[in-house]
């Protein structure tokens, strides 16, 4: 007969058994505000993979954010679209937020109190990793006015660096202005052309995602954001050798690359396109009214999407890539659709963007 286990031994036995899970440690790391918009303020702890979007309003729009985020995520995955969208970990109602979150993480309540009326609704998502220090320094050196550069380089807020890609704007400035922020840094098309940066893949990922949001998720994609951030996981800087390659060596060989011992020398984050912010996204019905809604949402968005009818060859190329990728993806999504009027909607959307640009040009000329 084995001796009866003490309370501590029973606990150890439970935790060491496969699947055993230790209770969470009290978490006292501070939270920082990493971003804010009109609906929410977003908080995260340094090094943590979670982002907490706290509602700043009494409206219901954070619940809509959750509904649309998860639907669009599912549709992008179902159609194998090559864009990143944060994982959605869960939603907390305002009336549950004290017991579920704020009482347990007073540091979050402390950070949020000045910005939000607590308790408030919370959406917990995967944090998009910021772009790394080398990129942040290069962006600051190139685009920040010299007299505020030292402050910009030292400002911890600039560590939360995401870059908005404005393929539809040539209005980017360099080196002017009183303020400089790497939070949602706006990279305009004239910057992109000046850097000879090939963003065709970004353009195609944007177009495919928009087609999915329109025709698979059946939404107007209003006010969504496209940003460059870092990859969710680290990838190896050099390819690993396969077992066959190692066995083919005649004798022992060095296979570790000549870098430092730090794992950051060995693994790196890569720049990726992310899609976020779904609180203003509205459902559409597949009928004639949809077109007006889609065009109006498209015009209201920040200028992420390339514009038609522009003379610059790079811009023209981007628009052609955008329109082709959008129409191809829409055709795939709607391949089983029998109603011919519905099938025409994607090309009518593209035509509507072209004709409104013609009208704009004519009005300018007169
Ligand atoms: N999951 C996330 N990871 C990293 N940064 C984020 C994340 N979600 C939002 N942000 C940052 O916070 C800002 C505000 O969040 P957003 O969802 O756009 O709020 P709003 O609906 O108020 O515009 C974003 O523009 C972005 O810079
Ligand atoms: Mg936003």
Coordinates of C-alpha atoms and ligand atoms in Angstrom, one line a residue:
X1 CA 0.0 0.0 0.0
X2 CA 1.7 3.3 -1.1
X3 CA 1.9 6.0 1.5
X4 CA -0.8 8.7 1.1
X5 CA 0.5 11.8 -0.8
X6 CA 0.8 15.1 0.9
X7 CA -1.2 18.0 -0.6
X8 CA 2.0 19.4 -2.2
X9 CA 2.9 16.0 -3.7
X10 CA -0.6 15.7 -5.1
X11 CA -0.2 19.1 -6.7
X12 CA 3.2 18.2 -8.1
X13 CA 1.8 14.9 -9.5
X14 CA -1.1 16.8 -11.2
X15 CA 1.2 19.4 -12.8
X16 CA 3.9 16.9 -14.0
X17 CA 1.2 14.7 -15.6
X18 CA 0.9 15.3 -19.4
X19 CA -1.5 18.1 -20.0
X20 CA -1.0 19.5 -16.5
X21 CA -1.3 23.3 -16.4
X22 CA 0.2 25.5 -13.8
X23 CA -2.0 28.5 -12.7
X24 CA -0.9 31.8 -14.2
X25 CA 1.6 33.8 -12.2
X26 CA 0.4 37.3 -11.0
X27 CA 1.4 39.6 -13.8
X28 CA 2.8 42.9 -12.8
X29 CA 4.6 44.0 -15.9
X30 CA 3.4 47.5 -17.0
X31 CA 1.2 48.0 -20.0
X32 CA 1.9 50.6 -22.7
X33 CA -0.5 52.3 -25.0
X34 CA 0.7 51.1 -28.5
X35 CA -2.0 52.8 -30.6
X36 CA -5.3 54.6 -30.6
X37 CA -8.0 55.5 -33.0
X38 CA -11.5 57.0 -32.8
X39 CA -13.1 53.7 -31.4
X40 CA -10.4 52.2 -29.3
X41 CA -7.1 52.5 -27.5
X42 CA -4.7 49.6 -27.8
X43 CA -2.5 48.4 -24.9
X44 CA 0.3 45.7 -24.7
X45 CA 3.1 44.6 -22.4
X46 CA 6.6 44.7 -23.7
X47 CA 7.5 41.4 -25.3
X48 CA 3.9 40.0 -25.0
X49 CA 2.0 38.6 -28.0
X50 CA -1.3 40.0 -26.9
X51 CA -3.0 43.4 -27.8
X52 CA -5.9 44.7 -25.8
X53 CA -8.2 47.0 -27.7
X54 CA -10.3 49.0 -25.1
X55 CA -13.5 50.7 -26.3
X56 CA -13.3 54.5 -25.9
X57 CA -17.0 54.9 -26.7
X58 CA -20.3 53.7 -25.2
X59 CA -21.3 52.4 -28.7
X60 CA -21.5 48.8 -29.7
X61 CA -18.8 49.1 -32.3
X62 CA -16.1 46.9 -30.6
X63 CA -18.6 44.0 -30.8
X64 CA -18.9 44.7 -34.5
X65 CA -15.1 44.8 -34.7
X66 CA -15.1 41.2 -33.2
X67 CA -17.9 40.0 -35.5
X68 CA -16.3 41.3 -38.7
X69 CA -12.7 40.5 -37.7
X70 CA -13.5 36.8 -37.2
X71 CA -15.6 36.6 -40.3
X72 CA -13.0 38.2 -42.5
X73 CA -10.2 36.1 -40.9
X74 CA -12.2 32.9 -41.7
X75 CA -12.8 33.9 -45.3
X76 CA -9.2 35.0 -45.9
X77 CA -8.1 31.6 -44.6
X78 CA -10.7 29.6 -46.5
X79 CA -9.5 31.2 -49.7
X80 CA -5.7 30.9 -48.8
X81 CA -5.1 34.7 -49.1
X82 CA -1.5 35.5 -48.4
X83 CA -2.0 38.3 -45.9
X84 CA -1.6 38.4 -42.1
X85 CA -4.5 39.1 -39.9
X86 CA -4.2 39.1 -36.1
X87 CA -5.6 36.1 -34.3
X88 CA -8.7 37.0 -32.3
X89 CA -8.4 35.6 -28.8
X90 CA -11.7 36.9 -27.3
X91 CA -14.1 39.6 -26.3
X92 CA -15.0 40.9 -22.8
X93 CA -18.2 42.8 -22.1
X94 CA -17.9 45.9 -20.0
X95 CA -19.9 44.4 -17.2
X96 CA -17.5 41.4 -17.1
X97 CA -14.3 43.3 -17.6
X98 CA -13.5 44.1 -13.9
X99 CA -13.7 40.5 -12.8
X100 CA -12.3 39.0 -15.9
X101 CA -9.4 41.4 -16.6
X102 CA -8.9 44.7 -14.8
X103 CA -9.0 43.3 -11.2
X104 CA -6.4 40.8 -12.2
X105 CA -4.2 43.1 -14.2
X106 CA -4.2 46.4 -12.3
X107 CA -1.3 47.6 -14.5
X108 CA -3.7 47.6 -17.5
X109 CA -6.3 49.5 -15.5
X110 CA -3.6 52.1 -14.5
X111 CA -2.5 52.5 -18.1
X112 CA -6.0 52.8 -19.5
X113 CA -7.7 55.0 -16.9
X114 CA -6.8 58.3 -18.5
X115 CA -7.9 57.2 -21.9
X116 CA -11.1 55.2 -21.3
X117 CA -14.0 55.2 -19.0
X118 CA -13.4 51.9 -17.0
X119 CA -14.6 49.2 -17.0
X120 CA -15.1 49.1 -20.7
X121 CA -15.4 46.5 -23.5
X122 CA -12.2 44.8 -24.5
X123 CA -11.2 42.9 -27.6
X124 CA -8.1 40.7 -27.1
X125 CA -6.1 40.0 -30.3
X126 CA -2.6 38.9 -31.4
X127 CA -0.2 41.8 -31.2
X128 CA 1.3 42.7 -34.6
X129 CA 5.0 42.8 -33.9
X130 CA 6.6 46.2 -34.6
X131 CA 9.2 46.7 -37.3
X132 CA 12.7 46.1 -35.9
X133 CA 15.2 48.8 -34.6
X134 CA 17.3 48.9 -37.9
X135 CA 14.2 49.9 -39.9
X136 CA 13.1 52.4 -37.3
X137 CA 16.4 54.1 -37.3
X138 CA 16.6 54.2 -41.2
X139 CA 13.1 55.6 -41.4
X140 CA 13.9 58.3 -38.8
X141 CA 17.2 59.2 -40.5
X142 CA 15.4 59.6 -43.9
X143 CA 12.1 61.2 -43.1
X144 CA 12.4 63.1 -39.8
X145 CA 13.3 66.8 -39.7
X146 CA 16.9 67.1 -38.4
X147 CA 16.0 69.3 -35.4
X148 CA 13.7 66.7 -33.9
X149 CA 15.6 63.6 -34.9
X150 CA 17.4 63.0 -31.6
X151 CA 14.0 63.1 -29.8
X152 CA 12.4 60.8 -32.3
X153 CA 15.2 58.3 -32.0
X154 CA 14.9 58.4 -28.2
X155 CA 11.1 58.4 -27.9
X156 CA 9.9 54.9 -26.6
X157 CA 6.6 55.4 -28.4
X158 CA 8.4 55.1 -31.7
X159 CA 9.3 51.5 -30.8
X160 CA 5.6 50.6 -31.7
X161 CA 6.4 51.1 -35.4
X162 CA 3.9 50.0 -38.0
X163 CA 4.0 51.4 -41.5
X164 CA 0.8 52.3 -43.4
X165 CA 1.2 51.7 -47.1
X166 CA -0.6 54.5 -49.0
X167 CA -0.5 53.2 -52.6
X168 CA -3.1 55.7 -53.5
X169 CA -1.3 58.9 -52.4
X170 CA 1.5 60.9 -53.8
X171 CA 1.4 63.5 -51.1
X172 CA 4.2 62.1 -48.8
X173 CA 6.6 64.7 -47.3
X174 CA 10.1 64.3 -46.2
X175 CA 11.9 66.1 -43.4
X176 CA 9.3 68.7 -42.7
X177 CA 6.8 69.2 -39.9
X178 CA 6.9 69.7 -36.2
X179 CA 6.0 66.1 -35.4
X180 CA 7.4 62.8 -36.3
X181 CA 5.9 59.4 -35.3
X182 CA 6.7 55.9 -36.3
X183 CA 3.4 54.7 -35.0
X184 CA 1.4 54.2 -38.2
X185 CA 4.1 55.9 -40.2
X186 CA 2.6 56.8 -43.5
X187 CA 4.6 55.6 -46.5
X188 CA 3.1 57.3 -49.5
X189 CA 3.5 56.2 -53.1
X190 CA 6.0 59.0 -53.9
X191 CA 8.2 57.6 -51.1
X192 CA 7.8 54.1 -52.5
X193 CA 8.8 55.2 -56.0
X194 CA 11.7 57.3 -54.6
X195 CA 13.0 54.2 -52.7
X196 CA 12.5 52.1 -55.9
X197 CA 10.6 49.7 -53.6
X198 CA 8.7 47.0 -55.4
X199 CA 5.4 46.8 -53.7
X200 CA 3.6 44.7 -56.3
X201 CA 3.1 41.9 -53.9
X202 CA 1.6 44.3 -51.3
X203 CA -0.7 45.7 -54.0
X204 CA -1.8 42.2 -55.0
X205 CA -2.4 41.1 -51.4
X206 CA -4.4 44.2 -50.8
X207 CA -6.6 43.6 -53.9
X208 CA -7.2 40.0 -53.1
X209 CA -8.1 40.8 -49.4
X210 CA -10.5 43.5 -50.6
X211 CA -12.2 41.1 -53.0
X212 CA -12.6 38.6 -50.1
X213 CA -14.0 41.2 -47.8
X214 CA -16.5 42.3 -50.5
X215 CA -17.6 39.1 -52.1
X216 CA -16.8 36.3 -49.6
X217 CA -17.4 38.1 -46.3
X218 CA -19.9 40.3 -47.9
X219 CA -18.9 43.5 -46.2
X220 CA -17.9 47.0 -47.4
X221 CA -14.4 46.9 -45.8
X222 CA -14.9 50.4 -44.4
X223 CA -12.0 51.9 -42.6
X224 CA -9.8 48.8 -42.5
X225 CA -6.0 49.4 -42.3
X226 CA -3.1 47.8 -44.1
X227 CA 0.2 48.1 -42.4
X228 CA 3.7 46.6 -42.7
X229 CA 4.7 44.9 -39.4
X230 CA 7.0 42.0 -38.5
X231 CA 6.3 38.4 -39.0
X232 CA 4.5 36.6 -36.2
X233 CA 7.3 34.0 -35.8
X234 CA 11.0 34.3 -36.4
X235 CA 12.5 32.7 -39.5
X236 CA 16.0 31.4 -40.0
X237 CA 18.5 33.7 -41.7
X238 CA 20.1 30.8 -43.5
X239 CA 18.4 27.6 -44.7
X240 CA 18.9 24.6 -42.4
X241 CA 20.7 21.6 -43.9
X242 CA 18.5 18.5 -44.6
X243 CA 19.6 15.2 -43.2
X244 CA 20.5 14.0 -46.7
X245 CA 22.8 17.0 -47.2
X246 CA 24.5 16.4 -43.9
X247 CA 25.0 12.7 -44.7
X248 CA 26.5 13.6 -48.1
X249 CA 29.4 15.4 -46.4
X250 CA 32.6 13.3 -46.8
X251 CA 33.7 14.4 -43.3
X252 CA 32.6 16.6 -40.5
X253 CA 31.7 20.2 -41.6
X254 CA 30.7 23.5 -40.0
X255 CA 27.0 24.1 -40.7
X256 CA 26.3 26.9 -38.2
X257 CA 26.5 30.2 -40.0
X258 CA 29.2 32.6 -39.0
X259 CA 27.1 34.9 -36.8
X260 CA 27.1 35.6 -33.1
X261 CA 25.8 33.2 -30.5
X262 CA 22.7 35.3 -29.9
X263 CA 19.6 33.6 -31.3
X264 CA 18.7 37.0 -32.9
X265 CA 21.7 36.6 -35.1
X266 CA 20.5 33.3 -36.2
X267 CA 16.8 34.0 -36.5
X268 CA 15.1 37.2 -37.8
X269 CA 11.7 38.7 -38.2
X270 CA 10.6 39.5 -41.7
X271 CA 8.5 42.4 -43.0
X272 CA 4.9 41.3 -43.7
X273 CA 1.6 42.9 -44.7
X274 CA -1.1 42.9 -42.0
X275 CA -4.8 43.8 -42.1
X276 CA -6.5 45.2 -39.1
X277 CA -9.3 47.4 -37.6
X278 CA -12.8 46.2 -38.4
X279 CA -15.1 48.2 -36.2
X280 CA -16.7 50.3 -38.9
X281 CA -17.1 47.4 -41.4
X282 CA -20.7 47.0 -42.5
X283 CA -22.5 44.0 -44.1
X284 CA -23.7 44.4 -47.7
X285 CA -26.5 42.7 -49.6
X286 CA -25.5 41.5 -53.1
X287 CA -27.7 43.9 -55.1
X288 CA -27.4 47.3 -56.8
X289 CA -27.3 49.1 -53.5
X290 CA -24.1 47.3 -52.7
X291 CA -22.2 49.2 -55.3
X292 CA -22.9 52.6 -53.7
X293 CA -22.0 51.3 -50.3
X294 CA -18.7 49.8 -51.6
X295 CA -17.6 52.9 -53.5
X296 CA -18.5 55.2 -50.6
X297 CA -16.5 53.0 -48.2
X298 CA -13.6 52.9 -50.6
X299 CA -13.5 56.7 -50.9
X300 CA -13.8 57.1 -47.1
X301 CA -10.8 54.9 -46.4
X302 CA -7.3 56.2 -45.9
X303 CA -5.5 56.1 -49.4
X304 CA -4.2 52.5 -49.2
X305 CA -5.5 51.4 -52.6
X306 CA -3.9 52.4 -55.9
X307 CA -5.8 54.9 -58.1
X308 CA -6.9 54.4 -61.7
X309 CA -6.2 56.8 -64.6
X310 CA -2.9 58.2 -63.4
X311 CA -0.1 59.1 -65.9
X312 CA 2.9 57.8 -63.9
X313 CA 3.9 54.4 -65.3
X314 CA 4.5 52.9 -61.8
X315 CA 1.1 54.0 -60.7
X316 CA -0.5 52.7 -63.8
X317 CA 1.2 49.3 -63.3
X318 CA 0.0 49.2 -59.7
X319 CA -3.6 50.0 -60.7
X320 CA -3.5 47.2 -63.4
X321 CA -2.1 44.7 -60.9
X322 CA -4.7 45.8 -58.4
X323 CA -7.7 45.6 -60.7
X324 CA -6.6 42.2 -62.2
X325 CA -6.0 40.6 -58.8
X326 CA -9.3 42.0 -57.4
X327 CA -11.3 40.7 -60.4
X328 CA -9.6 37.3 -60.5
X329 CA -10.2 36.7 -56.8
X330 CA -13.8 37.9 -57.0
X331 CA -14.4 35.5 -59.9
X332 CA -13.1 32.6 -57.9
X333 CA -15.2 33.5 -54.9
X334 CA -18.4 33.9 -57.0
X335 CA -17.7 30.9 -59.3
X336 CA -20.8 29.0 -58.2
X337 CA -23.0 32.1 -58.4
X338 CA -25.8 31.8 -60.9
X339 CA -27.3 35.2 -60.9
X340 CA -25.7 37.2 -63.8
X341 CA -26.4 40.5 -62.1
X342 CA -24.4 39.5 -59.0
X343 CA -21.6 38.2 -61.2
X344 CA -21.2 41.6 -62.8
X345 CA -20.9 43.5 -59.5
X346 CA -17.1 43.2 -59.1
X347 CA -16.4 44.6 -62.5
X348 CA -19.0 47.3 -62.0
X349 CA -17.2 48.3 -58.8
X350 CA -13.9 48.6 -60.7
X351 CA -15.6 50.6 -63.5
X352 CA -17.2 52.9 -60.9
X353 CA -13.7 53.7 -59.5
X354 CA -12.5 54.4 -63.0
X355 CA -15.4 56.6 -64.0
X356 CA -15.3 58.7 -60.8
X357 CA -11.6 59.3 -61.4
X358 CA -12.5 60.5 -65.0
X359 CA -15.1 62.9 -63.6
X360 CA -12.5 64.2 -61.0
X361 CA -10.0 64.9 -63.8
X362 CA -12.5 66.6 -66.0
X363 CA -13.7 68.9 -63.2
X364 CA -10.0 69.8 -62.4
X365 CA -9.4 70.6 -66.1
X366 CA -12.4 73.0 -66.3
Ligands
LIG1 N1 -3.2 43.8 -32.8 C1 -2.5 44.9 -32.9 N2 -1.1 44.9 -32.8 C2 -0.3 46.0 -32.8 N3 -0.9 47.3 -33.0 C3 -2.2 47.4 -33.1 C4 -3.1 46.2 -33.0 N4 -4.3 46.7 -33.2 C5 -4.3 48.0 -33.3 N5 -3.0 48.4 -33.2 C6 -2.5 49.9 -33.3 O1 -3.5 50.7 -32.6 C7 -4.1 51.6 -33.6 C8 -5.5 51.8 -33.2 O2 -6.2 50.6 -33.3 P1 -7.5 50.4 -34.2 O3 -8.0 49.0 -34.2 O4 -7.2 51.0 -35.6 O5 -8.5 51.4 -33.5 P2 -9.7 52.3 -34.0 O6 -10.8 51.4 -34.4 O7 -10.0 53.2 -32.9 O8 -9.2 53.0 -35.3 C9 -3.9 51.0 -34.9 O9 -3.9 52.0 -35.9 C10 -2.5 50.3 -34.8 O10 -1.5 51.2 -34.9
LIG2 MG1 -7.9 52.5 -36.8

